[in-house]
Short mmCIF file of C-alpha atoms in Angstrom, two decimals:
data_model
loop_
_atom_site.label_atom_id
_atom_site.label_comp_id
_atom_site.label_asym_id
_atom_site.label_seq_id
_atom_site.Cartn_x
_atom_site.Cartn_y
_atom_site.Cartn_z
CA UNK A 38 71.24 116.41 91.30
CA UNK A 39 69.96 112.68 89.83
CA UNK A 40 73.33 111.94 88.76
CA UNK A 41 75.56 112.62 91.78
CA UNK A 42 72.41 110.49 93.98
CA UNK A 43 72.74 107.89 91.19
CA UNK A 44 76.63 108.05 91.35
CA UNK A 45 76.68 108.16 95.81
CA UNK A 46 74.16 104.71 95.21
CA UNK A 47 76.52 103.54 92.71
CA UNK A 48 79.79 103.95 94.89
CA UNK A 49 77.57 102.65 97.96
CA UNK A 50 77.10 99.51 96.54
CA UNK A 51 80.50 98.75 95.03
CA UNK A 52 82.03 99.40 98.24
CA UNK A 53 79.67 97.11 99.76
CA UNK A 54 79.83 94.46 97.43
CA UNK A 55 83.71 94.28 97.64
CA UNK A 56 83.69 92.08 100.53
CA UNK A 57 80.78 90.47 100.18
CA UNK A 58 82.16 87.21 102.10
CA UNK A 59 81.96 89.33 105.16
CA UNK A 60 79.07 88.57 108.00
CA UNK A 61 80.20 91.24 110.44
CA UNK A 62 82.35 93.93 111.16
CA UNK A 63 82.89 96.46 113.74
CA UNK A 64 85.44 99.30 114.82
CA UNK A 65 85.59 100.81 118.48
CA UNK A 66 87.69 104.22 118.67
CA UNK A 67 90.64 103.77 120.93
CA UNK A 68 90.39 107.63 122.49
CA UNK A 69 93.97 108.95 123.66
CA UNK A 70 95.72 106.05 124.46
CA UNK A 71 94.70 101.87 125.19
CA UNK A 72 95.55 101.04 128.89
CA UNK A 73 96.68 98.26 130.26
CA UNK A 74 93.69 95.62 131.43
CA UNK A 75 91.11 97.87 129.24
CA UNK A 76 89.08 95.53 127.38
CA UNK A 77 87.39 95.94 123.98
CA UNK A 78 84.70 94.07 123.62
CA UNK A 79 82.49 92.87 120.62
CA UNK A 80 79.59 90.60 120.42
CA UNK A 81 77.65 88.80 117.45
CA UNK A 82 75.37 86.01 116.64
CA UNK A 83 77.04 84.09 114.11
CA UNK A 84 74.99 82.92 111.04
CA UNK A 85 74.93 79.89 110.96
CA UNK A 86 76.37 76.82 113.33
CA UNK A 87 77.53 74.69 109.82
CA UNK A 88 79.67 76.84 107.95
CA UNK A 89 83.56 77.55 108.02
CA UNK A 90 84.45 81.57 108.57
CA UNK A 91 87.65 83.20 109.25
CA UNK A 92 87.76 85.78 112.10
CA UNK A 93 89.90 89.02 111.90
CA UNK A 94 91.10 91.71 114.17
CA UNK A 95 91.05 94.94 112.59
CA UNK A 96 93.80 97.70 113.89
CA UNK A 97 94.82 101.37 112.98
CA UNK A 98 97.87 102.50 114.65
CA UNK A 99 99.53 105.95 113.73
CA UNK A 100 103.13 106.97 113.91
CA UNK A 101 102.33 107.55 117.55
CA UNK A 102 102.64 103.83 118.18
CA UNK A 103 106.00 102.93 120.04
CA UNK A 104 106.87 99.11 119.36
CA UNK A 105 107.62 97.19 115.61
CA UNK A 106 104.66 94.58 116.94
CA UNK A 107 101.97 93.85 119.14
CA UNK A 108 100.56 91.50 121.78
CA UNK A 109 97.28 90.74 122.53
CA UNK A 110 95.45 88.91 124.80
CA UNK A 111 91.87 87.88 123.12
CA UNK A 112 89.38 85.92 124.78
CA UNK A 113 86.14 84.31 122.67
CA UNK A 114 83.38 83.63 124.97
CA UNK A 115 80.89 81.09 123.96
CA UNK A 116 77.04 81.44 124.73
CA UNK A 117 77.45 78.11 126.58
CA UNK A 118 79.77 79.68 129.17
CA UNK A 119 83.14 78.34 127.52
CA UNK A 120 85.91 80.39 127.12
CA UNK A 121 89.10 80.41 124.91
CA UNK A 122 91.95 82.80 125.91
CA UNK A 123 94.89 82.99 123.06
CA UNK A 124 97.76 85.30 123.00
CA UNK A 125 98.78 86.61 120.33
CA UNK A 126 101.78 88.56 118.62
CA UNK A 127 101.63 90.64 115.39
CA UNK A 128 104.57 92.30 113.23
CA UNK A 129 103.43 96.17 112.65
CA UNK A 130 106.51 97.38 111.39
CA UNK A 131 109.27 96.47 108.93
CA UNK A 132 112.74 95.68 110.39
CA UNK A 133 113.72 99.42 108.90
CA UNK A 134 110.78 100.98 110.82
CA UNK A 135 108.30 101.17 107.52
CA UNK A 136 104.48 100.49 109.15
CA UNK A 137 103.00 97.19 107.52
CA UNK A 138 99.34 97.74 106.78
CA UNK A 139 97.11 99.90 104.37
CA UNK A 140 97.27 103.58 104.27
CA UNK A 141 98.27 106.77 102.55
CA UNK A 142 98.09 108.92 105.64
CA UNK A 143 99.64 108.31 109.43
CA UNK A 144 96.97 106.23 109.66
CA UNK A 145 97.66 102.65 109.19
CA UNK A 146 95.23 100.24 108.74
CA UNK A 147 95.65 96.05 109.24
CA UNK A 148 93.79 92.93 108.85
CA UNK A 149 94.99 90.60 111.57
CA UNK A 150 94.42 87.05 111.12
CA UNK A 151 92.82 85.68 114.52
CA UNK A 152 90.65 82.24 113.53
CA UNK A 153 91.25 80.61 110.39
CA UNK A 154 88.39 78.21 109.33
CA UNK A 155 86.26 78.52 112.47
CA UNK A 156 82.81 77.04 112.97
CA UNK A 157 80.56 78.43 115.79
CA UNK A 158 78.95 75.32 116.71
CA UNK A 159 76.83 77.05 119.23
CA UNK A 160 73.93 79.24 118.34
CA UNK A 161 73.34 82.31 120.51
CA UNK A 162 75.85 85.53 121.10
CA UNK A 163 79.53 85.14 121.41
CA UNK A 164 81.72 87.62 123.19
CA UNK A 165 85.18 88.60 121.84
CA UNK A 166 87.38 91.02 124.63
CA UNK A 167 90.55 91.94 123.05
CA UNK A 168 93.73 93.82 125.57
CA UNK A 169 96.94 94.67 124.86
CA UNK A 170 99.72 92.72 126.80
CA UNK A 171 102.56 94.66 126.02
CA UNK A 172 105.76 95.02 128.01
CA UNK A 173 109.01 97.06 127.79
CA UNK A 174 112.25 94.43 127.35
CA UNK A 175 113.43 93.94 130.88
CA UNK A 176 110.44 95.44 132.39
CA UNK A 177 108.02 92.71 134.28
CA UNK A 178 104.97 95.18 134.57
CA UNK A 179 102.94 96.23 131.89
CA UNK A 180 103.06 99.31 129.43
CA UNK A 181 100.45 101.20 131.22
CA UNK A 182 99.14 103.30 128.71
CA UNK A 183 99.79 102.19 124.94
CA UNK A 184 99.83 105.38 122.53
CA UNK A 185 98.96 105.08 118.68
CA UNK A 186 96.17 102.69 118.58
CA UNK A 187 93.50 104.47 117.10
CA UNK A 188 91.04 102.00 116.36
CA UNK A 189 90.44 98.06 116.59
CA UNK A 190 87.99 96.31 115.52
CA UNK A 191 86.65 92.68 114.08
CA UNK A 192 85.43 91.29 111.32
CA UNK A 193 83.89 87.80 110.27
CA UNK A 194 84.33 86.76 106.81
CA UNK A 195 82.96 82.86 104.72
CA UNK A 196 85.58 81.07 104.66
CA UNK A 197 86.88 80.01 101.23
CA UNK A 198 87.19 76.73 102.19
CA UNK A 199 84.25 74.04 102.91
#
């Protein structure tokens, strides 16, 4: 009994410490599909107002997913009332339809670039809403309802650079 508690501790804290850059990190289920103007929102205090981090959106798609990449429309909200809106596009899917991303099951899971060497020169709680903006080819209007996304998520990491 000892020694599987010792070894669940032990696997605990080498999970944990292999990302130890990271300052925050959270998932929101995506339940049956993602539609169109549906915001996900996340907020956090940042730790500091000095430091560099790197800021990441976190997806898992399955085989359900329709398109080879992905739009988003993200907007960070600072605690001072300022907003930036960026829109983004990622690759999800090799040009012979293999998923990019980390998995062994349908599952899919990737680590999306969104800042790169950010500081939060603000102190208080920032606001990050993340949407999906895509669109059929030839077709003005949204997708309404975006199958496959199972997940998204953030994460704040140190940046490596000072």
């Amino acid at each position: 009994m000892y020694k599987r508690l010792i070894s669940l501790f032990l696997i605990i804290f080498i999970v944990a410490a292999c990302n130890s850059n990271a300052v925050y990190g959270e998932y929101k289920a995506i339940k049956g599909s993602w539609g169109k103007g549906e915001k996900v929102d996340f907020t956090f205090v940042p730790p500091d107002s000095l430091n560099a981090y790197n800021v990441f959106i976190n997806l898992r798609n399955d085989e359900k997913y329709p398109f080879s990449n992905l739009f988003l429309i993200v907007n960070l909200d600072f605690p001072n009332g300022k907003t930036v809106s960026d829109t983004l596009e990622y690759e999800m899917a090799k040009p012979n339809g293999e998923w990019l991303g980390k998995g062994f099951s349908s599952v899919k899971e990737n680590k999306l670039f969104y800042k790169e060497n950010v500081v939060f020169p603000t102190m208080g709680t920032y606001r990050i809403a993340i949407e999906h903006a895509m669109r059929k080819n030839g077709n003005v209007s949204g997708v309404p309802s975006l199958k496959g996304i199972t997940d998204i998520g953030i994460s704040i990491e140190k940046s490596a650079e000072k």
